Amino acid sequence: MNTASPFSQIVGIETEYGIQAIAEDASTNPTIGSAQIVDAYAKYHGSPRWDYQGEDPLNDMRGMRIDRRQAHPTQLTDVPLEIAVLPAQISPDGGVATDAPLGAHGRLAPSSRLATNAVTRRGGRLYVDHSHPEVSSPECYGPVQAVLEDAENDRIICEANRLAGNRYRIIKNVADQHGHTWGHHENYRISRSLPWKKIVPILASFLALRPIYCGAGWVRTSSKTRPAGYEISQRARHLECIQGLQTTYRRPLVNARDEPHDHAQQWRRLHIIAGDPNLLAYSTYLRVTSTSLLLWTVASLWETSHLGSLESWLLKDPVKAAHQVAADPHLASTVELMDGRLLPALEVLAQYAKVITQTWQARAAEQLDLQASSVQQAINDWNETLHLLQTDLSQAAMRVEWLAKYQLLDRQRGRWGSGWEDPRLAALDIKWADLDPANSLFEIYRRKMPILAPPVGRGTQRTRGTLRAELMGHPAVVKAGWTTAVLADPQNSRSYRIPLGAADNQQAIIEDGDQHGIDQLTIPQLLAKFARSAIEIEE
């Protein structure tokens, strides 16, 4: 098992964005609106189609596989979504005049199909996920680089919306006031030698408590069972079970999809769907670094047969705890442990941090790579944040997004003399997450209030994502996916599929000192870069 460094693993971040039609010619159908945004980006950048080769969404970490005939339609993410609008519905500038009807997979004729996938300039993916535009980062070397790519994802979706005519309001959140939720996902490459049954209870307990320092917060409207209020996590209320393959119904704390996008015998891709997206980058930094540290610690303690130091802090009911913690902006909630103890949620979280800190200190001398100083910095920052949440909330608000937003909205609530049911507060909550700087409440807050920037610098380590981004510069690339790309040679009407290697592949097509760019390579020259692995296929 490789436990060389907590920050040497491959990490990725995906965000589904909320959209609202704001232009007169914008579609009120969010799926079509999302497709317009993706299509505009794909056409402007000449993006190839997505290659679904190797995708396997119905395989389960628990050694099971769902029969395709029994799978929920939303689980079939390995087939392209086709959206078509009738020519009469397309205005001269590309807008959709009326809501287009959608048949099975949107197949209509005669029609103009909108692109629903695009490979981004960063080597990630922009696509329509159900009724939302989603941006997936490329593979990142460690969590610090993932923080940078999360910000790039925001820039990409804003660019795509601009290219589509700014017809839509782009909102970085995962829940609305009507009970709907969508996704913000994290991906961590972990060793397959670590038993899945050992990972799940520890990870579920950790994820239930994690929003305390990295939740995005939201204004909860009143319902039949609960009055209006403020919750520290947008996603937690929608989590209903410990683990499962599904992502759009009965959502689990731990997603069990076994789709590694890598060497399957060696690696798992841990797909976390339980978190909130953050605008405050320091919260993103705390979230992905602490999760990377937890996963490294689990692997380290399993390797040395000391996993009990974490297992002694397992929650009896992580789903119930997640709901309790999310509903308590005063951080006074207690949670029940597996052994029956009732402890403050913050104290249990501090115990996780203590075990992780001690494990790192015991093995720090073994870490000879350049990541060691970043790891120690992240551990210090996380422990300091947990301390501030217990001692100085004004200082903690410089790091923790839900707290910054809560203090702002609570002050405004006091000025208005209203309760949390005031619809103006829910409107401000949405305005906080608006990615348009001219309309964003967060942007105003960022300019006027002290917030802490994460110590992330600039990532330079190559990954498979870098290779994918470089391949986008060649006109012969007609498809690309997570693990493969397809080249088409018009001279002989042949197509070739090339594997892109492992997620941490550092291959460079154009070496330092080369005088020409990738676009100047002939197809034979490009194929020669993958001579041992290119396969001729029928397209």
Coordinates of C-alpha atoms in Angstrom, one line a residue, residues 9-221:
Q9 CA -2.8 11.3 -4.4
I10 CA -4.9 12.3 -7.4
V11 CA -7.8 14.5 -6.6
G12 CA -10.6 16.1 -8.7
I13 CA -13.6 18.4 -8.1
E14 CA -16.9 18.6 -10.0
T15 CA -19.6 21.2 -9.7
E16 CA -23.2 21.2 -11.0
Y17 CA -24.3 24.9 -11.2
G18 CA -27.8 26.2 -10.6
I19 CA -29.1 28.3 -13.6
Q20 CA -31.9 30.8 -13.9
A21 CA -33.1 32.3 -17.2
I22 CA -32.7 36.1 -17.2
A23 CA -32.8 37.0 -20.9
E24 CA -36.1 37.2 -22.9
D25 CA -34.9 34.6 -25.4
A26 CA -33.5 32.2 -22.7
S27 CA -35.2 28.8 -22.4
T28 CA -37.1 28.2 -19.2
N29 CA -36.2 24.5 -19.6
P30 CA -33.0 24.2 -17.6
T31 CA -31.8 21.2 -19.5
I32 CA -32.0 23.1 -22.8
G33 CA -30.5 26.2 -21.1
S34 CA -27.6 24.0 -19.8
A35 CA -27.1 22.6 -23.3
Q36 CA -27.0 26.1 -24.8
I37 CA -24.2 27.0 -22.4
V38 CA -22.2 23.8 -23.2
D39 CA -22.8 24.1 -26.9
A40 CA -21.6 27.6 -27.1
Y41 CA -18.3 26.6 -25.3
A42 CA -17.9 23.5 -27.5
K43 CA -18.3 25.5 -30.7
Y44 CA -16.1 28.4 -29.7
H45 CA -13.2 26.1 -28.7
G46 CA -13.8 23.4 -31.3
S47 CA -14.1 20.9 -28.6
P48 CA -14.2 17.2 -29.6
R49 CA -17.0 14.9 -28.5
W50 CA -16.8 12.9 -25.3
D51 CA -15.4 9.4 -25.4
Y52 CA -17.3 7.2 -23.0
Q53 CA -14.9 4.3 -23.4
G54 CA -14.2 2.7 -20.1
E55 CA -17.0 4.3 -18.1
D56 CA -18.8 1.9 -15.8
P57 CA -21.4 3.6 -13.6
L58 CA -23.2 0.5 -12.5
N59 CA -20.3 -1.3 -10.7
D60 CA -20.4 -1.2 -6.9
M61 CA -17.5 -1.0 -4.5
R62 CA -19.2 -3.8 -2.5
G63 CA -18.6 -6.3 -5.2
M64 CA -22.0 -6.0 -6.9
R65 CA -23.2 -4.7 -10.2
I66 CA -26.7 -3.4 -11.0
D67 CA -28.4 -5.0 -14.0
R68 CA -28.7 -2.3 -16.6
R69 CA -32.4 -3.1 -17.1
Q70 CA -33.0 -2.4 -13.4
A71 CA -30.9 0.8 -13.1
H72 CA -32.5 4.1 -12.5
P73 CA -32.2 6.2 -15.8
T74 CA -30.1 8.8 -14.0
Q75 CA -27.5 6.2 -13.3
L76 CA -26.8 5.6 -17.0
T77 CA -24.1 8.2 -17.3
D78 CA -22.1 6.2 -19.8
V79 CA -24.3 7.1 -22.8
P80 CA -24.5 10.6 -24.4
L81 CA -27.4 12.8 -23.6
E82 CA -28.8 14.1 -26.9
I83 CA -30.8 17.3 -26.9
A84 CA -32.4 18.6 -30.1
V85 CA -34.4 21.7 -30.9
L86 CA -36.4 22.2 -34.0
P87 CA -35.0 24.8 -36.5
A88 CA -38.1 27.0 -35.9
Q89 CA -37.1 27.2 -32.3
I90 CA -33.6 28.6 -32.9
S91 CA -33.3 32.3 -33.3
P92 CA -30.6 33.8 -35.6
D93 CA -28.3 34.5 -32.7
G94 CA -28.6 30.9 -31.3
G95 CA -31.2 31.5 -28.7
V96 CA -34.1 29.1 -28.2
A97 CA -37.4 30.9 -29.0
T98 CA -39.6 28.4 -27.1
D99 CA -39.1 25.4 -24.9
A100 CA -38.2 22.5 -27.2
P101 CA -39.9 19.2 -26.6
L102 CA -37.6 16.3 -25.7
G103 CA -38.2 12.8 -26.8
A104 CA -36.2 9.7 -25.8
H105 CA -32.7 11.1 -25.5
G106 CA -34.0 14.2 -27.2
R107 CA -34.0 12.6 -30.7
L108 CA -36.1 14.8 -32.9
A109 CA -36.0 15.3 -36.7
P110 CA -35.5 17.5 -38.4
S111 CA -33.4 19.1 -35.7
S112 CA -30.3 20.9 -34.6
R113 CA -28.5 19.0 -31.9
L114 CA -26.9 20.9 -29.1
A115 CA -23.5 19.7 -27.8
T116 CA -24.0 18.3 -24.3
N117 CA -20.3 17.6 -23.7
A118 CA -17.1 19.6 -24.2
V119 CA -13.5 19.0 -23.1
T120 CA -12.4 22.2 -21.4
R121 CA -9.2 24.1 -22.1
R122 CA -7.9 22.8 -18.8
G123 CA -8.4 19.2 -19.8
G124 CA -11.5 18.7 -17.7
R125 CA -15.1 18.3 -18.8
L126 CA -18.1 20.6 -19.3
Y127 CA -21.4 18.8 -19.8
V128 CA -25.1 18.7 -19.1
D129 CA -25.9 16.6 -16.0
H130 CA -29.6 16.2 -16.0
S131 CA -30.8 19.8 -15.7
H132 CA -27.6 21.5 -14.8
P133 CA -24.4 22.5 -16.5
E134 CA -21.5 20.7 -14.7
V135 CA -17.7 21.3 -14.9
S136 CA -15.3 18.6 -13.8
S137 CA -11.7 19.5 -13.2
P138 CA -8.9 17.6 -14.8
E139 CA -6.9 15.2 -12.6
C140 CA -5.1 17.2 -10.0
Y141 CA -1.8 16.2 -8.3
G142 CA -2.9 16.6 -4.7
P143 CA -5.6 18.6 -3.0
V144 CA -3.8 22.0 -3.2
Q145 CA -3.9 21.9 -7.0
A146 CA -7.6 20.9 -6.8
V147 CA -8.4 24.1 -4.9
L148 CA -7.0 26.0 -7.9
E149 CA -8.9 24.0 -10.4
D150 CA -12.1 24.6 -8.5
A151 CA -11.7 28.3 -9.1
E152 CA -10.9 27.5 -12.8
N153 CA -14.2 25.5 -13.0
D154 CA -16.0 28.7 -12.0
R155 CA -14.2 30.7 -14.6
I156 CA -15.0 28.1 -17.3
I157 CA -18.8 28.1 -16.6
C158 CA -18.8 31.9 -16.6
E159 CA -17.0 31.9 -19.9
A160 CA -19.4 29.4 -21.4
N161 CA -22.4 31.5 -20.2
R162 CA -20.9 34.6 -21.8
L163 CA -20.3 32.7 -25.1
A164 CA -24.0 31.7 -24.9
G165 CA -25.0 35.4 -24.6
N166 CA -25.2 35.7 -20.8
R167 CA -28.8 34.5 -21.0
Y168 CA -28.6 32.7 -17.6
R169 CA -27.7 33.5 -14.1
I170 CA -25.1 31.0 -12.8
I171 CA -25.3 30.1 -9.2
K172 CA -22.8 28.1 -7.3
N173 CA -24.9 26.2 -4.8
V174 CA -26.5 22.7 -4.5
A175 CA -29.9 23.3 -3.1
D176 CA -32.9 25.6 -3.7
Q177 CA -35.8 26.8 -1.6
H178 CA -38.2 24.2 -3.1
G179 CA -36.5 21.0 -1.8
H180 CA -34.4 20.3 -4.9
T181 CA -30.7 19.4 -4.7
W182 CA -27.9 18.7 -7.2
G183 CA -24.3 17.9 -6.9
H184 CA -20.8 19.1 -5.9
H185 CA -18.5 16.1 -6.0
E186 CA -14.9 15.4 -4.9
N187 CA -12.8 12.5 -6.2
Y188 CA -9.8 10.9 -4.4
R189 CA -7.7 8.1 -5.8
I190 CA -7.1 5.6 -3.0
S191 CA -5.4 2.1 -2.9
R192 CA -7.7 -0.8 -3.6
S193 CA -5.8 -2.9 -1.0
L194 CA -7.6 -0.9 1.7
P195 CA -10.8 -2.9 2.5
W196 CA -13.9 -0.9 1.5
K197 CA -15.7 -2.0 4.7
K198 CA -13.0 -0.4 6.8
I199 CA -13.3 2.9 4.8
V200 CA -17.0 3.4 4.9
P201 CA -17.8 3.8 8.7
I202 CA -14.9 6.1 9.3
L203 CA -15.5 8.2 6.2
A204 CA -19.3 8.5 6.9
S205 CA -18.7 9.7 10.4
F206 CA -16.2 12.2 9.2
L207 CA -18.4 13.5 6.4
A208 CA -21.3 14.0 8.8
L209 CA -19.2 16.4 10.9
R210 CA -17.1 18.0 8.1
P211 CA -19.5 20.9 7.3
I212 CA -18.7 22.4 10.7
Y213 CA -15.6 24.0 9.0
C214 CA -16.4 23.9 5.3
G215 CA -20.1 24.0 4.8
A216 CA -21.5 26.7 2.5
G217 CA -24.6 27.4 4.5
W218 CA -28.2 28.2 3.3
V219 CA -31.4 29.7 4.4
R220 CA -33.9 27.0 5.1
T221 CA -37.5 27.8 4.3

